[in-house]
PDB file of C-alpha atoms in Angstrom:
ATOM      1  CA  MET A  30      86.653 -36.241  14.469  1.00 84.00           C
ATOM      2  CA  ASP A  31      83.066 -35.044  14.577  1.00 92.00           C
ATOM      3  CA  GLU A  32      80.916 -35.561  17.676  1.00 92.00           C
ATOM      4  CA  ASN A  33      78.859 -38.413  16.161  1.00 92.00           C
ATOM      5  CA  LYS A  34      81.999 -40.331  15.192  1.00 93.00           C
ATOM      6  CA  LYS A  35      83.548 -39.615  18.600  1.00 94.00           C
ATOM      7  CA  GLN A  36      80.466 -41.019  20.365  1.00 95.00           C
ATOM      8  CA  GLN A  37      80.463 -44.057  18.085  1.00 95.00           C
ATOM      9  CA  MET A  38      84.132 -44.724  18.939  1.00 95.00           C
ATOM     10  CA  ASN A  39      83.339 -44.281  22.653  1.00 96.00           C
ATOM     11  CA  ASP A  40      80.661 -46.957  22.221  1.00 96.00           C
ATOM     12  CA  VAL A  41      83.212 -49.213  20.500  1.00 94.00           C
ATOM     13  CA  LEU A  42      85.647 -48.686  23.389  1.00 95.00           C
ATOM     14  CA  ALA A  43      82.949 -49.538  25.937  1.00 97.00           C
ATOM     15  CA  LEU A  44      81.944 -52.650  23.993  1.00 95.00           C
ATOM     16  CA  PHE A  45      85.593 -53.714  23.731  1.00 94.00           C
ATOM     17  CA  TYR A  46      85.941 -53.366  27.505  1.00 96.00           C
ATOM     18  CA  PHE A  47      82.739 -55.322  28.274  1.00 97.00           C
ATOM     19  CA  ALA A  48      83.593 -58.001  25.703  1.00 95.00           C
ATOM     20  CA  TYR A  49      87.057 -58.462  27.203  1.00 95.00           C
ATOM     21  CA  LYS A  50      85.552 -58.775  30.690  1.00 96.00           C
ATOM     22  CA  THR A  51      83.145 -61.446  29.405  1.00 95.00           C
ATOM     23  CA  PHE A  52      85.925 -63.235  27.507  1.00 95.00           C
ATOM     24  CA  THR A  53      88.208 -63.444  30.551  1.00 96.00           C
ATOM     25  CA  GLU A  54      85.628 -63.881  33.326  1.00 96.00           C
ATOM     26  CA  GLU A  55      85.267 -67.673  33.312  1.00 95.00           C
ATOM     27  CA  PRO A  56      88.987 -68.422  32.863  1.00 96.00           C
ATOM     28  CA  ASP A  57      89.760 -65.944  35.648  1.00 96.00           C
ATOM     29  CA  GLN A  58      87.423 -67.854  37.974  1.00 96.00           C
ATOM     30  CA  ILE A  59      89.155 -71.128  37.083  1.00 96.00           C
ATOM     31  CA  ILE A  60      92.714 -69.841  37.573  1.00 96.00           C
ATOM     32  CA  GLN A  61      91.753 -68.198  40.845  1.00 95.00           C
ATOM     33  CA  LYS A  62      91.275 -71.721  42.259  1.00 94.00           C
ATOM     34  CA  TYR A  63      94.951 -72.336  41.459  1.00 94.00           C
ATOM     35  CA  GLY A  64      96.062 -69.098  43.091  1.00 95.00           C
ATOM     36  CA  ILE A  65      97.351 -67.716  39.801  1.00 96.00           C
ATOM     37  CA  GLN A  66      96.432 -64.786  37.574  1.00 95.00           C
ATOM     38  CA  ARG A  67      95.801 -63.878  33.950  1.00 95.00           C
ATOM     39  CA  VAL A  68      99.532 -63.445  33.255  1.00 95.00           C
ATOM     40  CA  HIS A  69     100.004 -67.113  34.183  1.00 97.00           C
ATOM     41  CA  HIS A  70      97.259 -68.055  31.716  1.00 97.00           C
ATOM     42  CA  ARG A  71      99.115 -66.203  28.931  1.00 97.00           C
ATOM     43  CA  ILE A  72     102.334 -68.036  29.797  1.00 98.00           C
ATOM     44  CA  LEU A  73     100.560 -71.413  29.775  1.00 98.00           C
ATOM     45  CA  PHE A  74      98.873 -70.535  26.470  1.00 98.00           C
ATOM     46  CA  PHE A  75     102.115 -69.786  24.612  1.00 98.00           C
ATOM     47  CA  ILE A  76     104.057 -72.718  26.065  1.00 98.00           C
ATOM     48  CA  ALA A  77     101.170 -75.022  25.069  1.00 98.00           C
ATOM     49  CA  ARG A  78     101.362 -73.719  21.489  1.00 97.00           C
ATOM     50  CA  PHE A  79     105.160 -74.098  21.349  1.00 97.00           C
ATOM     51  CA  PRO A  80     106.482 -76.779  23.755  1.00 96.00           C
ATOM     52  CA  GLY A  81     110.200 -76.247  24.303  1.00 95.00           C
ATOM     53  CA  LEU A  82     109.871 -72.496  23.877  1.00 95.00           C
ATOM     54  CA  SER A  83     112.908 -70.691  25.279  1.00 94.00           C
ATOM     55  CA  VAL A  84     112.580 -68.080  27.980  1.00 95.00           C
ATOM     56  CA  ASN A  85     113.799 -65.425  25.517  1.00 94.00           C
ATOM     57  CA  GLU A  86     111.188 -66.465  22.959  1.00 95.00           C
ATOM     58  CA  LEU A  87     108.485 -66.238  25.615  1.00 97.00           C
ATOM     59  CA  LEU A  88     109.732 -62.779  26.605  1.00 96.00           C
ATOM     60  CA  GLU A  89     109.422 -61.764  22.962  1.00 96.00           C
ATOM     61  CA  LEU A  90     105.893 -63.142  22.588  1.00 97.00           C
ATOM     62  CA  LEU A  91     104.627 -61.549  25.799  1.00 97.00           C
ATOM     63  CA  GLU A  92     106.554 -58.297  25.258  1.00 97.00           C
ATOM     64  CA  VAL A  93     107.702 -58.195  28.887  1.00 96.00           C
ATOM     65  CA  THR A  94     111.014 -57.943  30.716  1.00 95.00           C
ATOM     66  CA  LYS A  95     112.835 -60.824  32.391  1.00 94.00           C
ATOM     67  CA  GLN A  96     112.033 -59.247  35.737  1.00 95.00           C
ATOM     68  CA  ALA A  97     108.298 -59.172  34.915  1.00 95.00           C
ATOM     69  CA  LEU A  98     108.328 -62.817  33.822  1.00 96.00           C
ATOM     70  CA  HIS A  99     110.491 -64.244  36.607  1.00 95.00           C
ATOM     71  CA  GLY A 100     107.884 -64.237  39.397  1.00 96.00           C
ATOM     72  CA  PRO A 101     104.979 -65.683  37.377  1.00 97.00           C
ATOM     73  CA  MET A 102     107.206 -68.431  35.904  1.00 97.00           C
ATOM     74  CA  LYS A 103     108.542 -69.295  39.359  1.00 97.00           C
ATOM     75  CA  LYS A 104     104.970 -69.638  40.641  1.00 97.00           C
ATOM     76  CA  LEU A 105     103.999 -71.929  37.732  1.00 98.00           C
ATOM     77  CA  VAL A 106     107.012 -74.139  38.470  1.00 97.00           C
ATOM     78  CA  GLU A 107     106.171 -74.201  42.202  1.00 97.00           C
ATOM     79  CA  LYS A 108     102.587 -75.192  41.387  1.00 97.00           C
ATOM     80  CA  GLU A 109     103.959 -77.920  39.094  1.00 97.00           C
ATOM     81  CA  LEU A 110     102.186 -76.537  36.030  1.00 98.00           C
ATOM     82  CA  MET A 111     105.385 -76.063  34.001  1.00 98.00           C
ATOM     83  CA  ILE A 112     109.018 -77.091  33.999  1.00 97.00           C
ATOM     84  CA  SER A 113     112.194 -75.481  32.739  1.00 94.00           C
ATOM     85  CA  GLU A 114     114.930 -77.644  31.239  1.00 93.00           C
ATOM     86  CA  GLU A 115     118.367 -76.963  29.786  1.00 88.00           C
ATOM     87  CA  ALA A 116     118.355 -77.147  25.999  1.00 84.00           C
ATOM     88  CA  GLU A 117     120.433 -79.941  24.487  1.00 86.00           C
ATOM     89  CA  HIS A 118     122.007 -77.561  21.966  1.00 85.00           C
ATOM     90  CA  ASP A 119     123.032 -74.996  24.615  1.00 84.00           C
ATOM     91  CA  ARG A 120     122.897 -75.522  28.381  1.00 87.00           C
ATOM     92  CA  ARG A 121     122.485 -71.766  28.916  1.00 88.00           C
ATOM     93  CA  VAL A 122     119.126 -71.848  27.116  1.00 90.00           C
ATOM     94  CA  LYS A 123     116.121 -72.776  29.258  1.00 93.00           C
ATOM     95  CA  GLN A 124     113.304 -74.506  27.421  1.00 95.00           C
ATOM     96  CA  LEU A 125     109.813 -74.417  28.846  1.00 97.00           C
ATOM     97  CA  PHE A 126     107.285 -77.243  28.938  1.00 98.00           C
ATOM     98  CA  LEU A 127     103.922 -77.743  30.579  1.00 98.00           C
ATOM     99  CA  THR A 128     103.436 -80.606  32.995  1.00 98.00           C
ATOM    100  CA  ASP A 129     100.431 -82.888  32.516  1.00 98.00           C
ATOM    101  CA  GLU A 130      98.472 -80.750  34.997  1.00 98.00           C
ATOM    102  CA  GLY A 131      99.602 -77.568  33.217  1.00 98.00           C
ATOM    103  CA  ARG A 132      98.473 -78.958  29.849  1.00 98.00           C
ATOM    104  CA  GLU A 133      95.085 -79.904  31.292  1.00 98.00           C
ATOM    105  CA  LEU A 134      94.598 -76.488  32.882  1.00 98.00           C
ATOM    106  CA  GLU A 135      95.623 -74.633  29.723  1.00 98.00           C
ATOM    107  CA  LYS A 136      93.345 -76.849  27.648  1.00 97.00           C
ATOM    108  CA  GLU A 137      90.389 -76.150  29.947  1.00 97.00           C
ATOM    109  CA  LEU A 138      91.009 -72.396  29.912  1.00 97.00           C
ATOM    110  CA  SER A 139      91.533 -72.103  26.169  1.00 96.00           C
ATOM    111  CA  ASN A 140      88.696 -74.484  25.312  1.00 97.00           C
ATOM    112  CA  ARG A 141      86.269 -72.243  27.225  1.00 96.00           C
ATOM    113  CA  GLN A 142      87.412 -69.243  25.209  1.00 96.00           C
ATOM    114  CA  ARG A 143      87.489 -71.102  21.875  1.00 97.00           C
ATOM    115  CA  GLU A 144      83.956 -72.392  22.501  1.00 96.00           C
ATOM    116  CA  GLN A 145      82.779 -68.912  23.440  1.00 96.00           C
ATOM    117  CA  LEU A 146      84.198 -67.383  20.245  1.00 95.00           C
ATOM    118  CA  SER A 147      82.970 -70.250  18.086  1.00 95.00           C
ATOM    119  CA  ALA A 148      79.405 -69.873  19.383  1.00 96.00           C
ATOM    120  CA  ILE A 149      79.452 -66.129  18.756  1.00 95.00           C
ATOM    121  CA  PHE A 150      80.837 -66.532  15.232  1.00 95.00           C
ATOM    122  CA  SER A 151      78.212 -69.177  14.451  1.00 95.00           C
ATOM    123  CA  GLU A 152      75.451 -66.923  15.713  1.00 95.00           C
ATOM    124  CA  ALA A 153      76.785 -63.854  13.881  1.00 95.00           C
ATOM    125  CA  GLY A 154      76.796 -65.647  10.547  1.00 90.00           C
ATOM    126  CA  GLU A 155      79.082 -65.902   7.571  1.00 87.00           C
ATOM    127  CA  GLY A 156      81.748 -63.259   7.119  1.00 91.00           C
ATOM    128  CA  HIS A 157      81.757 -61.975  10.678  1.00 95.00           C
ATOM    129  CA  GLU A 158      84.580 -64.256  11.833  1.00 94.00           C
ATOM    130  CA  GLN A 159      86.859 -63.046   9.043  1.00 94.00           C
ATOM    131  CA  ALA A 160      85.926 -59.405   9.696  1.00 95.00           C
ATOM    132  CA  TRP A 161      86.708 -59.846  13.406  1.00 94.00           C
ATOM    133  CA  PHE A 162      89.990 -61.575  12.545  1.00 94.00           C
ATOM    134  CA  ASP A 163      90.924 -58.735  10.180  1.00 95.00           C
ATOM    135  CA  ILE A 164      90.247 -56.121  12.884  1.00 95.00           C
ATOM    136  CA  MET A 165      92.237 -58.024  15.521  1.00 95.00           C
ATOM    137  CA  GLU A 166      95.091 -58.494  13.063  1.00 95.00           C
ATOM    138  CA  LYS A 167      95.158 -54.771  12.255  1.00 96.00           C
ATOM    139  CA  LEU A 168      95.244 -53.969  15.982  1.00 94.00           C
ATOM    140  CA  SER A 169      98.022 -56.536  16.530  1.00 96.00           C
ATOM    141  CA  LYS A 170     100.313 -56.113  13.545  1.00 95.00           C
ATOM    142  CA  THR A 171     102.456 -53.340  15.052  1.00 95.00           C
ATOM    143  CA  ARG A 172     103.262 -55.514  18.098  1.00 96.00           C
ATOM    144  CA  SER A 173     106.637 -57.250  18.259  1.00 95.00           C
ATOM    145  CA  GLY A 174     104.920 -60.171  20.024  1.00 95.00           C
ATOM    146  CA  TYR A 175     102.598 -60.613  17.029  1.00 94.00           C
ATOM    147  CA  GLU A 176     105.595 -60.737  14.707  1.00 94.00           C
ATOM    148  CA  ALA A 177     107.282 -63.304  16.983  1.00 94.00           C
ATOM    149  CA  TRP A 178     104.023 -65.331  17.030  1.00 94.00           C
ATOM    150  CA  ASN A 179     103.944 -65.483  13.224  1.00 92.00           C
ATOM    151  CA  ILE A 180     107.608 -66.483  13.015  1.00 93.00           C
ATOM    152  CA  LYS A 181     107.082 -69.266  15.577  1.00 90.00           C
ATOM    153  CA  LYS A 182     103.979 -70.516  13.725  1.00 90.00           C
ATOM    154  CA  GLU A 183     105.862 -70.625  10.417  1.00 91.00           C
ATOM    155  CA  ASN A 184     108.777 -72.544  11.957  1.00 86.00           C
ATOM    156  CA  LYS A 185     106.590 -75.029  13.814  1.00 76.00           C
TER     157      LYS A 185
END
């Protein structure tokens, strides 16, 4: 990679970092009031998309271990933002649901981010949203969580 291209990619990396900070800043301030962190937001996000999601399916989507997920899920249950119920088809399977408060919190967090992206895409003009989507998809497609996401969306 030549020096000009290397510098350009360094600029892209810096922009990606600053953009991510901007994208997560407001939701982070909101969840801080609840005494939870970004990992809890991700859990709420996926359970909101797929109510009744099993613990194993959530592990797959988040690409984490059971040990890594146990503490954050326990905290969400303690804060009455989600519940875990035995599945009717198999009592060993735990299905996850958001409580009313959990749904409201997730909606507030995700709405802020959806509105932020929507405003940027509107300002950027036609074609930019698809280009951004294509880039994010290329970055994501090697992830097992992305594959699990697509399977869940198809089966919804």
